[in-house]
Coordinates of C-alpha atoms in Angstrom, one line a residue:
Chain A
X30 CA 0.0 0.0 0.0
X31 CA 1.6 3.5 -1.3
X32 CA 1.9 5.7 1.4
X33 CA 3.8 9.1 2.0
X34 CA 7.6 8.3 1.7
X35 CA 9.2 9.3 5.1
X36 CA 11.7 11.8 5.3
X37 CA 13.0 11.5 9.0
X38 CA 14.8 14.5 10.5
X39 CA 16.7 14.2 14.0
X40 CA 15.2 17.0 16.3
X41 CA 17.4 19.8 17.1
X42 CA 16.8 23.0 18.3
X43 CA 15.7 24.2 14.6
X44 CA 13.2 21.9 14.3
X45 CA 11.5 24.4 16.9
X46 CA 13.1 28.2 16.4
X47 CA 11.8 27.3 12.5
X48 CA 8.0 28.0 13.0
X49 CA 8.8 30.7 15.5
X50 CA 11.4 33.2 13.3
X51 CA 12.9 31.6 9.9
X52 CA 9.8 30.2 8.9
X53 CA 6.9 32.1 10.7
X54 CA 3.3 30.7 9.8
X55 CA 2.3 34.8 9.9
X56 CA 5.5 37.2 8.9
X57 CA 7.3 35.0 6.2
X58 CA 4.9 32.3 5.2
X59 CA 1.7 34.7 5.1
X60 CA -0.1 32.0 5.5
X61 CA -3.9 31.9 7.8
X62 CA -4.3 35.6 6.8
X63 CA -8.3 35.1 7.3
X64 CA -7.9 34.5 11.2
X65 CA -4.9 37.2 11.7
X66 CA -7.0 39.9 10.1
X67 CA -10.3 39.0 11.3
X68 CA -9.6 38.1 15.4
X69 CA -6.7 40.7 16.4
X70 CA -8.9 43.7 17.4
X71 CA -7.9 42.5 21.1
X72 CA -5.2 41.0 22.7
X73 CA -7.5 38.6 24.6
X74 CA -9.3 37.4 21.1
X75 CA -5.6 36.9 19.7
X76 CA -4.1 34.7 22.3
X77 CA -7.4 32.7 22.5
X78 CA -7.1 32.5 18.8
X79 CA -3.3 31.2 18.9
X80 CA -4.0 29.0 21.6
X81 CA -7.0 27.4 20.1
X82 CA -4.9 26.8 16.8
X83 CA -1.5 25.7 18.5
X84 CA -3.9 22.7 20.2
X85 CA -5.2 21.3 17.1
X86 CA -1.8 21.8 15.0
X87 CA -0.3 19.6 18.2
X88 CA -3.5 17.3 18.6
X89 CA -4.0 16.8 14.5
X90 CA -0.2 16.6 14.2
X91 CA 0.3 13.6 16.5
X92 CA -2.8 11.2 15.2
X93 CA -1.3 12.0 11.7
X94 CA 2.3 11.3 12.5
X95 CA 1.1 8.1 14.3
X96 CA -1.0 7.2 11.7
X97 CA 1.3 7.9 8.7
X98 CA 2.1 4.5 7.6
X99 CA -1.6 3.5 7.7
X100 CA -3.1 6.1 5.6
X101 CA -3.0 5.3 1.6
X102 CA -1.4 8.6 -0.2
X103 CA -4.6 8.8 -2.3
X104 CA -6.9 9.2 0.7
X105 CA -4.5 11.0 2.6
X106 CA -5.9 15.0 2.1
X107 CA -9.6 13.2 3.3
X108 CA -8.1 11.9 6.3
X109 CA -6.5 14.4 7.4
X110 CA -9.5 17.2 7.2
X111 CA -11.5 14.3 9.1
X112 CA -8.8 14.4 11.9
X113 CA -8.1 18.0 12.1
X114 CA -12.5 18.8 12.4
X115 CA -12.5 16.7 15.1
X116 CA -10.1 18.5 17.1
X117 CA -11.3 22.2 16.1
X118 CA -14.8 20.0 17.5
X119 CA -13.3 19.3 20.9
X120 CA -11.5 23.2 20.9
X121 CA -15.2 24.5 20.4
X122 CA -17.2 23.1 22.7
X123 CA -14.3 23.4 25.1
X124 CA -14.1 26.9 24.3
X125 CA -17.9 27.4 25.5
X126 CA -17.1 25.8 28.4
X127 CA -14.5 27.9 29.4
X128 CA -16.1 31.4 28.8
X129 CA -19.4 32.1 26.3
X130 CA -18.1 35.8 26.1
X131 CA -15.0 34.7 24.7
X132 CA -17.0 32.1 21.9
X133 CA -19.1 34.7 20.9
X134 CA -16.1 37.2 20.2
X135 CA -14.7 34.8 18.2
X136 CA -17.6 33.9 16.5
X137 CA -16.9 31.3 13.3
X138 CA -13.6 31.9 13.2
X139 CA -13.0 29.0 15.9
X140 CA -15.2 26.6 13.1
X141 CA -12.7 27.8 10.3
X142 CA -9.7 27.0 11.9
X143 CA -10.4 23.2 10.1
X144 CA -9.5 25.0 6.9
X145 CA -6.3 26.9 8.4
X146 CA -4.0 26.0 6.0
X147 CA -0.9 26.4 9.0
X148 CA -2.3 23.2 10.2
X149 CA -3.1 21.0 7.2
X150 CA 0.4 22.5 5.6
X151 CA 2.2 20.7 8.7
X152 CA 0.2 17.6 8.5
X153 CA 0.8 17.2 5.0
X154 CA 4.9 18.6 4.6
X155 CA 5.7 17.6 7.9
X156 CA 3.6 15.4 10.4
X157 CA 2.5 12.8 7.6
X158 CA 6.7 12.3 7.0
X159 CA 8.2 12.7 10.6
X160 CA 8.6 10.8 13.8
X161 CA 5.8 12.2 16.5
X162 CA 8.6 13.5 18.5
X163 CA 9.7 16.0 15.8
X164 CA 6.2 16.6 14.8
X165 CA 5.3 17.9 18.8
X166 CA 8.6 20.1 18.6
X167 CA 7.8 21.4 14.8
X168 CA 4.2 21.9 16.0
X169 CA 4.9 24.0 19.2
X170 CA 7.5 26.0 17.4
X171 CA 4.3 26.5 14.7
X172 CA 1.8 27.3 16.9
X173 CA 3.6 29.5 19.0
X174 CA 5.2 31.5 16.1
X175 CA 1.3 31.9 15.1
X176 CA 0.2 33.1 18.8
X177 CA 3.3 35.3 18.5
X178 CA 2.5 37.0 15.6
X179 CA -1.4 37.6 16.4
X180 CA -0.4 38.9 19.6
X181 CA 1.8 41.7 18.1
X182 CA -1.0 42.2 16.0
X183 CA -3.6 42.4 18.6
X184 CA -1.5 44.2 21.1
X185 CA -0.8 46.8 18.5
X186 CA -4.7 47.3 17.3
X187 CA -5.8 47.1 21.1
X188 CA -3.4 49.9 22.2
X189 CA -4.1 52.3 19.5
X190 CA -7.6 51.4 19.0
X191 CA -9.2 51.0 22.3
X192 CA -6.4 52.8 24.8
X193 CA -6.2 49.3 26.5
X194 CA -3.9 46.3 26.4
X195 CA -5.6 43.1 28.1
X196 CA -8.4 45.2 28.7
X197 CA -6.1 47.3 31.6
X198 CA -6.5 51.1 30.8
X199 CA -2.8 52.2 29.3
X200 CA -3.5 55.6 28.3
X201 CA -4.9 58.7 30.2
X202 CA -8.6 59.7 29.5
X203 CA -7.4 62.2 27.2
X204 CA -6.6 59.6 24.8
X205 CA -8.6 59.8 21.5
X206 CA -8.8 56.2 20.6
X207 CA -8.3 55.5 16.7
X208 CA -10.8 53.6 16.3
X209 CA -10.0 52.2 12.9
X210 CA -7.8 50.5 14.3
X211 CA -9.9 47.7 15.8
X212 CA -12.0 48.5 12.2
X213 CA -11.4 45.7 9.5
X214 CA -8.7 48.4 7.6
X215 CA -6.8 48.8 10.8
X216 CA -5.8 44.8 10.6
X217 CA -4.4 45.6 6.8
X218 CA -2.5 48.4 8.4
X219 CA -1.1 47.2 11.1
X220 CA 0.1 43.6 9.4
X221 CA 1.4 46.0 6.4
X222 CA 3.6 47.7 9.1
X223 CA 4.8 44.3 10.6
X224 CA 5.6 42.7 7.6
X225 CA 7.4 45.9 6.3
X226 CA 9.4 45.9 9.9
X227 CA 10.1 41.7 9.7
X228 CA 11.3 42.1 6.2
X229 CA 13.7 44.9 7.0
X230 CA 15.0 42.7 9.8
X231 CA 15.7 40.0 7.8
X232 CA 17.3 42.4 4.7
X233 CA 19.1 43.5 7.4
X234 CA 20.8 40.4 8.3
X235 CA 21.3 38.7 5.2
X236 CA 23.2 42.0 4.0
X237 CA 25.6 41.8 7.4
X238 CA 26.0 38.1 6.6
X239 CA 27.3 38.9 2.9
X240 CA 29.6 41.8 4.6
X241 CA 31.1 39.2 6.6
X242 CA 31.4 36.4 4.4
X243 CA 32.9 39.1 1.9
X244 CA 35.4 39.8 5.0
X245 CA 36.7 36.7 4.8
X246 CA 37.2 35.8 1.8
X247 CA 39.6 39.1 1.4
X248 CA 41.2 38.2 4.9
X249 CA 41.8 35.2 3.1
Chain B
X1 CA 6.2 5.7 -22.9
X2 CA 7.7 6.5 -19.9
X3 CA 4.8 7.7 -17.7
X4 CA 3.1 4.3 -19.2
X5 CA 5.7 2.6 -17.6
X6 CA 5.4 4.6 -14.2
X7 CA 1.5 3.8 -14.1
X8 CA 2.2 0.2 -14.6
X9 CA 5.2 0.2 -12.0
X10 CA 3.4 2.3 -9.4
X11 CA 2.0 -0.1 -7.0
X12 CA -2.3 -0.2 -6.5
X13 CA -4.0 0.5 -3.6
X14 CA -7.2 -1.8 -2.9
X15 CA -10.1 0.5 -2.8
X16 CA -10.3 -1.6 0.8
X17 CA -7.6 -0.5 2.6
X18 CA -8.9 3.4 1.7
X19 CA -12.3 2.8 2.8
X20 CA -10.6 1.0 5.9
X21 CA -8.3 3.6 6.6
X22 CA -10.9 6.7 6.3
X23 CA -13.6 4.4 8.2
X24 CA -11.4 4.1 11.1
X25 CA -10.5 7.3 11.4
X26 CA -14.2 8.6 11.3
X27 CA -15.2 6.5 14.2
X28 CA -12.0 7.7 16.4
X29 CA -13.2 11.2 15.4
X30 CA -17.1 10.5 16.2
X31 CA -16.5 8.9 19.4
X32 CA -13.8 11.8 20.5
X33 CA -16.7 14.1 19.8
X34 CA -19.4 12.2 21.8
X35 CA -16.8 12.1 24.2
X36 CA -15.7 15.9 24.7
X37 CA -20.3 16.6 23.8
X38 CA -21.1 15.0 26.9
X39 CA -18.5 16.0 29.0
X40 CA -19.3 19.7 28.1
X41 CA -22.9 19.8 27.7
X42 CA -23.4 20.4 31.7
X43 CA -21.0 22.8 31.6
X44 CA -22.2 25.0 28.2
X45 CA -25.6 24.6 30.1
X46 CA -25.0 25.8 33.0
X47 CA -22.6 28.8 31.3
X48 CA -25.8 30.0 28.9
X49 CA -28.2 29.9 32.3
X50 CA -25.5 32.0 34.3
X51 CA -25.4 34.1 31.2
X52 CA -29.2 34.7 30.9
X53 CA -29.8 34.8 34.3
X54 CA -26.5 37.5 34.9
X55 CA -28.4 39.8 32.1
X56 CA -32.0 39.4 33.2
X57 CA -31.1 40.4 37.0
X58 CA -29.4 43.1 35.4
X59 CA -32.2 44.8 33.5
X60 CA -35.0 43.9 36.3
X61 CA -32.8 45.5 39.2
X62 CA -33.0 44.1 42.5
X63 CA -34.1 40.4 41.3
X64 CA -32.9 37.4 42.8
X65 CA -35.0 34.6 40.9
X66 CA -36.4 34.0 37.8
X67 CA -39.6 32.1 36.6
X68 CA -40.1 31.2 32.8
X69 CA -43.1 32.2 31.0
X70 CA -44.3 31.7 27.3
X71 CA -46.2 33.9 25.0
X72 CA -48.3 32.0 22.8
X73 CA -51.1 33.8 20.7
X74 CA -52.5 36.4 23.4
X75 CA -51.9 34.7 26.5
X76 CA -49.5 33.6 28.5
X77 CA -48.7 29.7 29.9
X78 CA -45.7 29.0 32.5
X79 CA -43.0 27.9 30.2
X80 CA -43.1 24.0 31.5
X81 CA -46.4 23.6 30.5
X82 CA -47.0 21.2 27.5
X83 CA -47.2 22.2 23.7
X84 CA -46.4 25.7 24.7
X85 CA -44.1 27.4 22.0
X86 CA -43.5 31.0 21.4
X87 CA -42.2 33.7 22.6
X88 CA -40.5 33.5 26.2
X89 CA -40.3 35.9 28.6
X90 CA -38.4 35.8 32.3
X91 CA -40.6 37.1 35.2
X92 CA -37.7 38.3 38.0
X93 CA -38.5 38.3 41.6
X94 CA -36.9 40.0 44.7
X95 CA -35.7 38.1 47.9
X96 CA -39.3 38.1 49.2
X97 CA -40.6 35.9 46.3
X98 CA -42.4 39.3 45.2
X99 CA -42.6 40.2 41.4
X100 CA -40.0 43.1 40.8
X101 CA -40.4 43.1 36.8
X102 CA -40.8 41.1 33.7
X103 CA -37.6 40.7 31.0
X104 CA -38.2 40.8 27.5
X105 CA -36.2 39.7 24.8
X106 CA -36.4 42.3 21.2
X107 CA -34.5 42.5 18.2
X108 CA -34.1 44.5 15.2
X109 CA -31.9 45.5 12.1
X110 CA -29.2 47.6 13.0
X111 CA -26.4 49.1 11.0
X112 CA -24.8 46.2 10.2
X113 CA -26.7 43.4 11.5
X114 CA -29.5 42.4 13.9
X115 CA -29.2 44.2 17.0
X116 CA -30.8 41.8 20.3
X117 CA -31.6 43.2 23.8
X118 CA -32.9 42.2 26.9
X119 CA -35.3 44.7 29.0
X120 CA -37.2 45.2 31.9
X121 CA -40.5 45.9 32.5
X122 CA -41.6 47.3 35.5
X123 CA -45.4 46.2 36.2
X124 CA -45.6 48.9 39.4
X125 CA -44.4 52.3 37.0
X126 CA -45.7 50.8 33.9
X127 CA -42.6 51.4 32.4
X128 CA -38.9 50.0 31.1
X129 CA -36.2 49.7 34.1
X130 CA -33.5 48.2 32.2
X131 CA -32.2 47.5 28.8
X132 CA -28.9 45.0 28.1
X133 CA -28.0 44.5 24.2
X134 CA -27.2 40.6 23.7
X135 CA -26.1 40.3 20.8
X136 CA -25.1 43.0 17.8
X137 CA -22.1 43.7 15.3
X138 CA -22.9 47.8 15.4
X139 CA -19.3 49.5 14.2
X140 CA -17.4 50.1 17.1
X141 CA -16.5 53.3 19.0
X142 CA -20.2 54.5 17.0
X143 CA -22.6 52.0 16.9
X144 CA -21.8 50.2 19.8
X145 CA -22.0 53.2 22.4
X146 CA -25.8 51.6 22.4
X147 CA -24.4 49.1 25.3
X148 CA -22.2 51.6 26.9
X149 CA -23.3 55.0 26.8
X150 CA -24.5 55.9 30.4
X151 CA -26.5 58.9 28.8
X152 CA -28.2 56.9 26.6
X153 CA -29.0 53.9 29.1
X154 CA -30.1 56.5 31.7
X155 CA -33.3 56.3 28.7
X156 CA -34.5 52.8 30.2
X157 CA -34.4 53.5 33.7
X158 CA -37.9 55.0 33.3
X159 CA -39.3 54.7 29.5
X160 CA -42.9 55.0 30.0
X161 CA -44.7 52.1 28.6
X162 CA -48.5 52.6 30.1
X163 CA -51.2 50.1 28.1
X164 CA -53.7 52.3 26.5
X165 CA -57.5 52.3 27.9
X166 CA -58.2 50.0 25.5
X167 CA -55.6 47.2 26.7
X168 CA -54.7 46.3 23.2
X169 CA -51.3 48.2 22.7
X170 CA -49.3 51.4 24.9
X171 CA -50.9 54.6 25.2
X172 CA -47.7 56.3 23.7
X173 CA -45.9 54.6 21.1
X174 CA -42.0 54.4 22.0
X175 CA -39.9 56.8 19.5
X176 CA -36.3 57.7 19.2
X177 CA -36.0 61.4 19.5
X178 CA -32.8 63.2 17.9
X179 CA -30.2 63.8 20.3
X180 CA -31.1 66.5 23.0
X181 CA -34.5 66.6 21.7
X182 CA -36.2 64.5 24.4
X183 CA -39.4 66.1 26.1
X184 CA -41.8 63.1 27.1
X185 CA -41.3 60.3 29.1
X186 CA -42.0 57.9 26.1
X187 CA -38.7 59.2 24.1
X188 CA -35.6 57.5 24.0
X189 CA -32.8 60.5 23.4
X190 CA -30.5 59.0 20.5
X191 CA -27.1 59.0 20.6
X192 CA -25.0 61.7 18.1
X193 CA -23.2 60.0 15.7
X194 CA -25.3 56.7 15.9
X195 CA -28.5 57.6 15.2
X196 CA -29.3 54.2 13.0
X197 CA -28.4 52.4 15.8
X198 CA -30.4 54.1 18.3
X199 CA -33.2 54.2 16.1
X200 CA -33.3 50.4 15.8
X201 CA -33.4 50.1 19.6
X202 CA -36.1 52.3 19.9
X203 CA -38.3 50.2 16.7
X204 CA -37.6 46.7 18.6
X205 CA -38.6 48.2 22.2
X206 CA -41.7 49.1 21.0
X207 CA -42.4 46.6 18.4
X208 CA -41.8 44.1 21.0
X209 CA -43.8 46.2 24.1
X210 CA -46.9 47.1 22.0
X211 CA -47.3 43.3 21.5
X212 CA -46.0 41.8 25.0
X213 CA -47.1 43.9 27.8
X214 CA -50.4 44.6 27.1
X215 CA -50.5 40.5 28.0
X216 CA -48.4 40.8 30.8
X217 CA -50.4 43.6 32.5
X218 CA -53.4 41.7 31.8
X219 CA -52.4 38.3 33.2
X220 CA -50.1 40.0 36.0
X221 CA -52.3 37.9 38.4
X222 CA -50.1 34.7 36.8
X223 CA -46.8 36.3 37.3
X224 CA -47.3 37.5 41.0
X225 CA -45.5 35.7 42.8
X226 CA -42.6 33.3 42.5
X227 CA -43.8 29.9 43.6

C-alpha cells in the first residue's frame, strides 16, 4: 500500500526556532491571513485564537504522524481534514465551556480554523513524514510562532484602538482612541507595518552576513 | 512511454484499505466528539443559564429569581407547560418571592446586522427599568456606544410604557427622538453619531412592548409571585 515516503529529520533545536522566526506561519509564510486579520482587534481574542490553533496543530499533528504508515497517499488530504475537524470540535465546545463571552467574540472563526491551512500544511509537509517527536517540537514552534505574531498584531490594534492592552486602561482619558484600528482596515494596516518591519530585519541580516562572508574571503 | 511505464510500476491501492483507513479514522473522530459533547454539555448549560440569568437580573434590578413564561397567541402559559411554543419571557423576583419586573427579549436590524436586547419591565411604573443588548455587530466606538453610553442607558431607567385604555397596545408609542431633543417620558434621546443604531433600539422596544405587555399587564395575576 503506497503511502507518503518518510523523510526522518533528527530534532534539534531548529526543528522548533523554525516556525517561531525563519519560517513564521504569519510574517514570512503569510499563510492563515483570514484568522490574523479578522480576530486581532484585542489582545484577549488573539491569544485565545493562537492557543486554540496551537492545540489542534499539536492534537491533528500527533494522530497523523502516528498514523502515517496507515493512511494510503490517495486518501491521505480526506483523512486528514477528518482528523483535524474533530479537534477544532473538541476546541469549540471546550471553548464554551471555558467562557461564552469569549466564543461569541470569536464567532466562526473557531469553526474555520479546520481550513487553516498552518495546520493541514504541517500535517501534510511535515507530520505525515516525521517521527511524533519532531512533529510535537515542529508543531509548538508553529503554533507558537502563530500566537506570536497575532499577539503583536492584537497588542498593537488594542493599544491604539481601544487605549487598553488586556483590557487594563494604558493611556490617560485624554486619549482619542483610533478607532480604525480595531475597524477591518486597521488589521491591513497594522500587518502591512509588521511585515514591512520583519522584512527589513531580515534584509538586514542577510546583507551583514554577505559583509562578513565578503570579510573573509579578502582576509583570506 | 515513460509515464506508461510509471503507471504500470506504481503499486495499487485496494479501494479496501482506503475505505478501511478513512472508516477508522471517522469512528476515532465521532467517538472523540461524543466524548468531549457529553463532557461539556453540563458545563455550556449551566454557562448559557448564568449568562441569561446575569443579564436578566441586570435589567429587572434588584431580582434574585427568575420564573419562565411563554407567549403563545394572546396569553401567556408557564413555560413547563406542554405544547407551549413561542415567545419566552423571564418574570424576575426579589428576595421576598415578590414580582419586581418582567424581562423581555427584542430585536431588530441595526447598522450592520440584527441588534438583540434584553429589558425590563416594571409592572408597578408601567414602564422600562433596564435594557442590556445581547447580541449585535454595530461598528465600534459608533454603533456600539448603544451598550455603553450611560446617557443613553439612563433612557431605560424609566421609559414610560403605560397600556392604552383599551388594553390592546401602549398609550404612547415608543420613538427615538434626535439627540437633546427629548421632552416626554416615552422618548428614548439617540445617541450623536449613531443615530441608525439608536433608532433600531427604539423600533424593537416598542415593536416588542406594543405586542407583549399589554398581556403581561393583563395576566399579571399569573406572574405574581414566585412559587
Amino acid at each position: 500500500m503506497p503511502t507518503l515516503p518518510n523523510q526522518e529529520e533528527k530534532v534539534t533545536l531548529d526543528t522548533f526556532l523554525r516556525g517561531l522566526w525563519e519560517e513564521n506561519p504569519v510574517f514570512v509564510m503569510l499563510l492563515g491571513m483570514c484568522p490574523v486579520l479578522a480576530v486581532t482587534n484585542s489582545v484577549r481574542n488573539a491569544l485565545a485564537m493562537g492557543l486554540a490553533t496551537t492545540f489542534v496543530l499539536l492534537a491533528s499533528g500527533t494522530l497523523v504522524s502516528l498514523l502515517r504508515k496507515l493512511i494510503p497517499k490517495q486518501v491521505r488530504i480526506a483523512a486528514y481534514i477528518v482528523i483535524i475537524a474533530t479537534f477544532v470540535t473538541i476546541v469549540d465546545y471546550t471553548i464554551q465551556a471555558i467562557s461564552l463571552d469569549l466564543y461569541n467574540a470569536l464567532g466562526a472563526f473557531i469553526q474555520l480554523i479546520v481550513v487553516n491551512c498552518i495546520i493541514l500544511g504541517r500535517a501534510e509537509a511535515y507530520a505525515s513524514k516525521q517521527r511524533l517527536g519532531a512533529t510535537l517540537v515542529n508543531g509548538l514552534g508553529m503554533g507558537i510562532g502563530f500566537t506570536f505574531a497575532l499577539l503583536c498584531l492584537g497588542a498593537v490594534r488594542e493599544l491604539l484602538g481601544n487605549g487598553t492592552l488586556l483590557g487594563l486602561q494604558v493611556f490617560s482619558d485624554q486619549f482619542q482612541p483610533w478607532v480604525v484600528m480595531i475597524l477591518p482596515p486597521g488589521g491591513f494596516f497594522v500587518l502591512g507595518a509588521w511585515l514591512l518591519l520583519f522584512a527589513w530585519l531580515r534584509q538586514r541580516r542577510e546583507r551583514r552576513l554577505l559583509e562578513q562572508q565578503g570579510a573573509s574571503v579578502h582576509g583570506r | 512511454m515513460s509515464s506508461e511505464a510509471q503507471v504500470q510500476q506504481a503499486p495499487v491501492t485496494p479501494s479496501f484499505a482506503m475505505l478501511r483507513t478513512l472508516g477508522s479514522i471517522a469512528t476515532l473522530s465521532g467517538l472523540l466528539v461524543v466524548l468531549v459533547y457529553h463532557f461539556t454539555l453540563p458545563i455550556i448549560a449551566e454557562n448559557q443559564r448564568i449568562a441569561i440569568e446575569k443579564a436578566i437580573f441586570q435589567v429587572v434590578p434588584g431580582a434574585v429569581s427568575r420564573k419562565d413564561f411563554i407567549a403563545v397567541g394572546d396569553r401567556l402559559l408557564p413555560a413547563d407547560s406542554e405544547g407551549a411554543q413561542g415567545e419566552r419571557i423571564y418574570a424576575a423576583y426579589a428576595a421576598d418571592g415578590r414580582l419586581r419586573g418582567v424581562a423581555l427579549q427584542a430585536a431588530a436590524q441595526g447598522y450592520q446586522d440584527v441588534i438583540k436586547v434584553l429589558y425590563g419591565y416594571g409592572p408597578e411604573c408601567q414602564c422600562i427599568i433596564g435594557m442590556k443588548v445581547l447580541k449585535m455587530a454595530e461598528t465600534p466606538g459608533l454603533g456600539d456606544k448603544i451598550a455603553s453610553d450611560p446617557g443613553f442607558l439612563r433612557n431605560f431607567e424609566a421609559l414610560d410604557a403605560q397600556v392604552d385604555a383599551g388594553g390592546a397596545g401602549l398609550a404612547h408609542p415608543i420613538v427615538t427622538v434626535k439627540h437633546g431633543a427629548k421632552t416626554e417620558p416615552w422618548q428614548i434621546d439617540a445617541i450623536s453619531g449613531a443615530t441608525v443604531s439608536s433608532k433600531a433600539i427604539g423600533r424593537m422596544l416598542n415593536a416588542s412592548a406594543q405586542h407583549l405587555i399589554p398581556l403581561i399587564q393583563r395576566d399579571l395575576a399569573l406572574l405574581q409571585h414566585s412559587n
